[in-house]
Amino acid sequence: MRAVMERAVEECIAHVTTGGLPFVGVVVDQGGVVSEFGVNRVHETGDPSAHAEIVAMRDAMVSHGIQSLAGTALLATGEPCGLCYRFAIDHRVDAIHVAVDRDAVADFGFDYRGSYPALEITDELRAGLLRHLPVERGAEPFTRYLHNYTLHGR
Ligand SMILES: [Zn+2]
């Protein structure tokens, strides 16, 4: 699990380097990785729900021809927003492992904590799913993103 998160963070750093957002999601089961390393595709697809984590969960379902993600876990480099929690819950994901939680992500300038009550993600629901999986370079996608932003005004 930790090795997959380390890989997700590496993928995320690479994505930020090419101008992307500092979020990657990936789905695993007992046997290993079962989705792509999803990145945010809202801008290129025009789909407002194409968050990194939902991209990964949809890929796991489409590529395996399944409707349920029971028996899988979602790994996310930054804690998912309320929309992604709702998608994970509706598709029966067992657990959500995060390298950086929502409060730390907010400190990096991405404060979507208001999305949880809007999607009825209670503290109890969140606590039942959330697992902290810190890795050494976990903050780096965010610090690199902020560095780019400061340099180029994006
Ligand atoms: Zn999201």
PDB file of C-alpha atoms in Angstrom, residues 7-132:
ATOM      1  CA  ARG A   7       4.253   5.888  -6.789  1.00  0.00           C
ATOM      2  CA  ALA A   8       1.068   8.008  -6.780  1.00  0.00           C
ATOM      3  CA  VAL A   9       2.994  10.913  -5.267  1.00  0.00           C
ATOM      4  CA  GLU A  10       5.702  10.516  -7.926  1.00  0.00           C
ATOM      5  CA  GLU A  11       3.039  10.526 -10.664  1.00  0.00           C
ATOM      6  CA  CYS A  12       1.494  13.580  -9.043  1.00  0.00           C
ATOM      7  CA  ILE A  13       4.791  15.474  -8.962  1.00  0.00           C
ATOM      8  CA  ALA A  14       5.293  14.654 -12.657  1.00  0.00           C
ATOM      9  CA  HIS A  15       1.747  15.846 -13.435  1.00  0.00           C
ATOM     10  CA  VAL A  16       2.319  19.128 -11.595  1.00  0.00           C
ATOM     11  CA  THR A  17       5.552  19.593 -13.511  1.00  0.00           C
ATOM     12  CA  THR A  18       3.543  19.539 -16.756  1.00  0.00           C
ATOM     13  CA  GLY A  19       1.057  22.092 -15.429  1.00  0.00           C
ATOM     14  CA  GLY A  20      -1.496  19.826 -13.741  1.00  0.00           C
ATOM     15  CA  LEU A  21      -3.224  19.999 -10.391  1.00  0.00           C
ATOM     16  CA  PRO A  22      -1.542  18.356  -7.371  1.00  0.00           C
ATOM     17  CA  PHE A  23      -3.970  15.430  -6.999  1.00  0.00           C
ATOM     18  CA  VAL A  24      -3.682  11.781  -8.033  1.00  0.00           C
ATOM     19  CA  GLY A  25      -6.080   8.951  -7.171  1.00  0.00           C
ATOM     20  CA  VAL A  26      -5.624   5.215  -7.690  1.00  0.00           C
ATOM     21  CA  VAL A  27      -7.683   2.149  -6.762  1.00  0.00           C
ATOM     22  CA  VAL A  28      -6.167  -1.019  -5.289  1.00  0.00           C
ATOM     23  CA  ASP A  29      -7.478  -4.399  -4.217  1.00  0.00           C
ATOM     24  CA  GLN A  30      -5.783  -7.330  -2.483  1.00  0.00           C
ATOM     25  CA  GLY A  31      -3.897  -8.108  -5.673  1.00  0.00           C
ATOM     26  CA  GLY A  32      -2.569  -4.624  -6.317  1.00  0.00           C
ATOM     27  CA  VAL A  33      -3.390  -1.653  -8.529  1.00  0.00           C
ATOM     28  CA  VAL A  34      -6.675  -1.964 -10.484  1.00  0.00           C
ATOM     29  CA  SER A  35      -6.975   1.489 -12.060  1.00  0.00           C
ATOM     30  CA  GLU A  36      -4.956   4.098 -13.829  1.00  0.00           C
ATOM     31  CA  PHE A  37      -3.244   6.736 -11.733  1.00  0.00           C
ATOM     32  CA  GLY A  38      -6.052   9.238 -12.211  1.00  0.00           C
ATOM     33  CA  VAL A  39      -5.512  12.956 -12.575  1.00  0.00           C
ATOM     34  CA  ASN A  40      -8.008  15.815 -12.744  1.00  0.00           C
ATOM     35  CA  ARG A  41      -9.568  15.986 -16.234  1.00  0.00           C
ATOM     36  CA  VAL A  42     -12.258  18.604 -15.580  1.00  0.00           C
ATOM     37  CA  HIS A  43     -10.736  21.187 -17.885  1.00  0.00           C
ATOM     38  CA  GLU A  44      -9.985  18.931 -20.863  1.00  0.00           C
ATOM     39  CA  THR A  45     -13.241  16.940 -20.727  1.00  0.00           C
ATOM     40  CA  GLY A  46     -15.647  19.644 -19.568  1.00  0.00           C
ATOM     41  CA  ASP A  47     -16.916  17.097 -17.030  1.00  0.00           C
ATOM     42  CA  PRO A  48     -17.104  18.857 -13.643  1.00  0.00           C
ATOM     43  CA  SER A  49     -16.980  15.503 -11.840  1.00  0.00           C
ATOM     44  CA  ALA A  50     -13.737  14.363 -13.499  1.00  0.00           C
ATOM     45  CA  HIS A  51     -11.692  14.757 -10.324  1.00  0.00           C
ATOM     46  CA  ALA A  52      -8.542  12.630 -10.072  1.00  0.00           C
ATOM     47  CA  GLU A  53     -10.135  10.185  -7.634  1.00  0.00           C
ATOM     48  CA  ILE A  54     -13.364   9.766  -9.635  1.00  0.00           C
ATOM     49  CA  VAL A  55     -11.326   9.301 -12.833  1.00  0.00           C
ATOM     50  CA  ALA A  56      -9.484   6.437 -11.085  1.00  0.00           C
ATOM     51  CA  MET A  57     -12.643   4.847  -9.659  1.00  0.00           C
ATOM     52  CA  ARG A  58     -14.443   5.032 -13.020  1.00  0.00           C
ATOM     53  CA  ASP A  59     -11.418   3.484 -14.710  1.00  0.00           C
ATOM     54  CA  ALA A  60     -11.367   0.595 -12.221  1.00  0.00           C
ATOM     55  CA  MET A  61     -15.043  -0.118 -12.904  1.00  0.00           C
ATOM     56  CA  VAL A  62     -14.902   0.289 -16.686  1.00  0.00           C
ATOM     57  CA  SER A  63     -11.688  -1.666 -17.197  1.00  0.00           C
ATOM     58  CA  HIS A  64     -12.895  -4.562 -15.037  1.00  0.00           C
ATOM     59  CA  GLY A  65     -16.545  -4.446 -16.093  1.00  0.00           C
ATOM     60  CA  ILE A  66     -17.788  -4.052 -12.530  1.00  0.00           C
ATOM     61  CA  GLN A  67     -20.393  -1.791 -10.915  1.00  0.00           C
ATOM     62  CA  SER A  68     -19.181  -2.102  -7.327  1.00  0.00           C
ATOM     63  CA  LEU A  69     -15.830  -1.282  -5.789  1.00  0.00           C
ATOM     64  CA  ALA A  70     -16.428  -3.406  -2.694  1.00  0.00           C
ATOM     65  CA  GLY A  71     -13.145  -5.024  -1.692  1.00  0.00           C
ATOM     66  CA  THR A  72     -11.094  -2.111  -2.998  1.00  0.00           C
ATOM     67  CA  ALA A  73      -9.455   0.925  -1.454  1.00  0.00           C
ATOM     68  CA  LEU A  74      -8.931   4.369  -2.931  1.00  0.00           C
ATOM     69  CA  LEU A  75      -5.515   5.940  -2.478  1.00  0.00           C
ATOM     70  CA  ALA A  76      -5.363   9.717  -2.856  1.00  0.00           C
ATOM     71  CA  THR A  77      -2.337  11.988  -2.645  1.00  0.00           C
ATOM     72  CA  GLY A  78      -4.582  14.684  -1.159  1.00  0.00           C
ATOM     73  CA  GLU A  79      -7.734  13.843   0.792  1.00  0.00           C
ATOM     74  CA  PRO A  80     -10.683  13.707  -1.615  1.00  0.00           C
ATOM     75  CA  CYS A  81     -13.393  16.374  -1.619  1.00  0.00           C
ATOM     76  CA  GLY A  82     -17.001  15.693  -0.671  1.00  0.00           C
ATOM     77  CA  LEU A  83     -17.964  14.794  -4.236  1.00  0.00           C
ATOM     78  CA  CYS A  84     -15.284  12.100  -4.414  1.00  0.00           C
ATOM     79  CA  TYR A  85     -16.228  10.750  -0.980  1.00  0.00           C
ATOM     80  CA  ARG A  86     -19.838  10.542  -2.156  1.00  0.00           C
ATOM     81  CA  PHE A  87     -18.793   8.661  -5.316  1.00  0.00           C
ATOM     82  CA  ALA A  88     -16.614   6.286  -3.260  1.00  0.00           C
ATOM     83  CA  ILE A  89     -19.427   5.613  -0.783  1.00  0.00           C
ATOM     84  CA  ASP A  90     -22.028   5.100  -3.508  1.00  0.00           C
ATOM     85  CA  HIS A  91     -19.718   2.556  -5.187  1.00  0.00           C
ATOM     86  CA  ARG A  92     -18.847   0.784  -1.916  1.00  0.00           C
ATOM     87  CA  VAL A  93     -15.140   1.526  -1.653  1.00  0.00           C
ATOM     88  CA  ASP A  94     -13.866  -0.047   1.587  1.00  0.00           C
ATOM     89  CA  ALA A  95     -11.400   2.665   2.653  1.00  0.00           C
ATOM     90  CA  ILE A  96      -9.752   5.896   1.525  1.00  0.00           C
ATOM     91  CA  HIS A  97      -6.038   6.246   2.234  1.00  0.00           C
ATOM     92  CA  VAL A  98      -4.592   9.753   2.021  1.00  0.00           C
ATOM     93  CA  ALA A  99      -1.027  11.044   2.076  1.00  0.00           C
ATOM     94  CA  VAL A 100      -2.094  14.589   3.030  1.00  0.00           C
ATOM     95  CA  ASP A 101      -5.392  15.282   4.795  1.00  0.00           C
ATOM     96  CA  ARG A 102      -7.913  18.014   3.956  1.00  0.00           C
ATOM     97  CA  ASP A 103      -6.693  20.421   6.634  1.00  0.00           C
ATOM     98  CA  ALA A 104      -3.114  20.246   5.392  1.00  0.00           C
ATOM     99  CA  VAL A 105      -4.373  20.559   1.801  1.00  0.00           C
ATOM    100  CA  ALA A 106      -6.324  23.672   2.833  1.00  0.00           C
ATOM    101  CA  ASP A 107      -3.111  25.147   4.203  1.00  0.00           C
ATOM    102  CA  PHE A 108      -1.683  24.719   0.672  1.00  0.00           C
ATOM    103  CA  GLY A 109      -4.556  26.780  -0.740  1.00  0.00           C
ATOM    104  CA  PHE A 110      -7.085  24.105  -1.704  1.00  0.00           C
ATOM    105  CA  ASP A 111      -9.850  24.499   0.849  1.00  0.00           C
ATOM    106  CA  TYR A 112     -12.850  22.400  -0.217  1.00  0.00           C
ATOM    107  CA  ARG A 113     -13.951  21.518   3.300  1.00  0.00           C
ATOM    108  CA  GLY A 114     -17.317  23.154   2.605  1.00  0.00           C
ATOM    109  CA  SER A 115     -18.087  20.387   0.085  1.00  0.00           C
ATOM    110  CA  TYR A 116     -18.474  17.730   2.802  1.00  0.00           C
ATOM    111  CA  PRO A 117     -21.683  18.942   4.482  1.00  0.00           C
ATOM    112  CA  ALA A 118     -23.078  19.879   1.056  1.00  0.00           C
ATOM    113  CA  LEU A 119     -22.785  16.212   0.018  1.00  0.00           C
ATOM    114  CA  GLU A 120     -23.792  14.870   3.425  1.00  0.00           C
ATOM    115  CA  ILE A 121     -20.362  13.507   4.222  1.00  0.00           C
ATOM    116  CA  THR A 122     -20.624  13.563   7.988  1.00  0.00           C
ATOM    117  CA  ASP A 123     -17.632  13.327  10.321  1.00  0.00           C
ATOM    118  CA  GLU A 124     -18.755   9.785  11.118  1.00  0.00           C
ATOM    119  CA  LEU A 125     -18.863   8.726   7.468  1.00  0.00           C
ATOM    120  CA  ARG A 126     -15.475  10.313   6.889  1.00  0.00           C
ATOM    121  CA  ALA A 127     -13.935   8.687   9.965  1.00  0.00           C
ATOM    122  CA  GLY A 128     -15.230   5.288   8.877  1.00  0.00           C
ATOM    123  CA  LEU A 129     -13.375   5.503   5.573  1.00  0.00           C
ATOM    124  CA  LEU A 130     -10.335   7.703   6.159  1.00  0.00           C
ATOM    125  CA  ARG A 131      -6.909   6.151   6.750  1.00  0.00           C
ATOM    126  CA  HIS A 132      -3.776   8.273   7.025  1.00  0.00           C
TER     127      HIS A 132
END
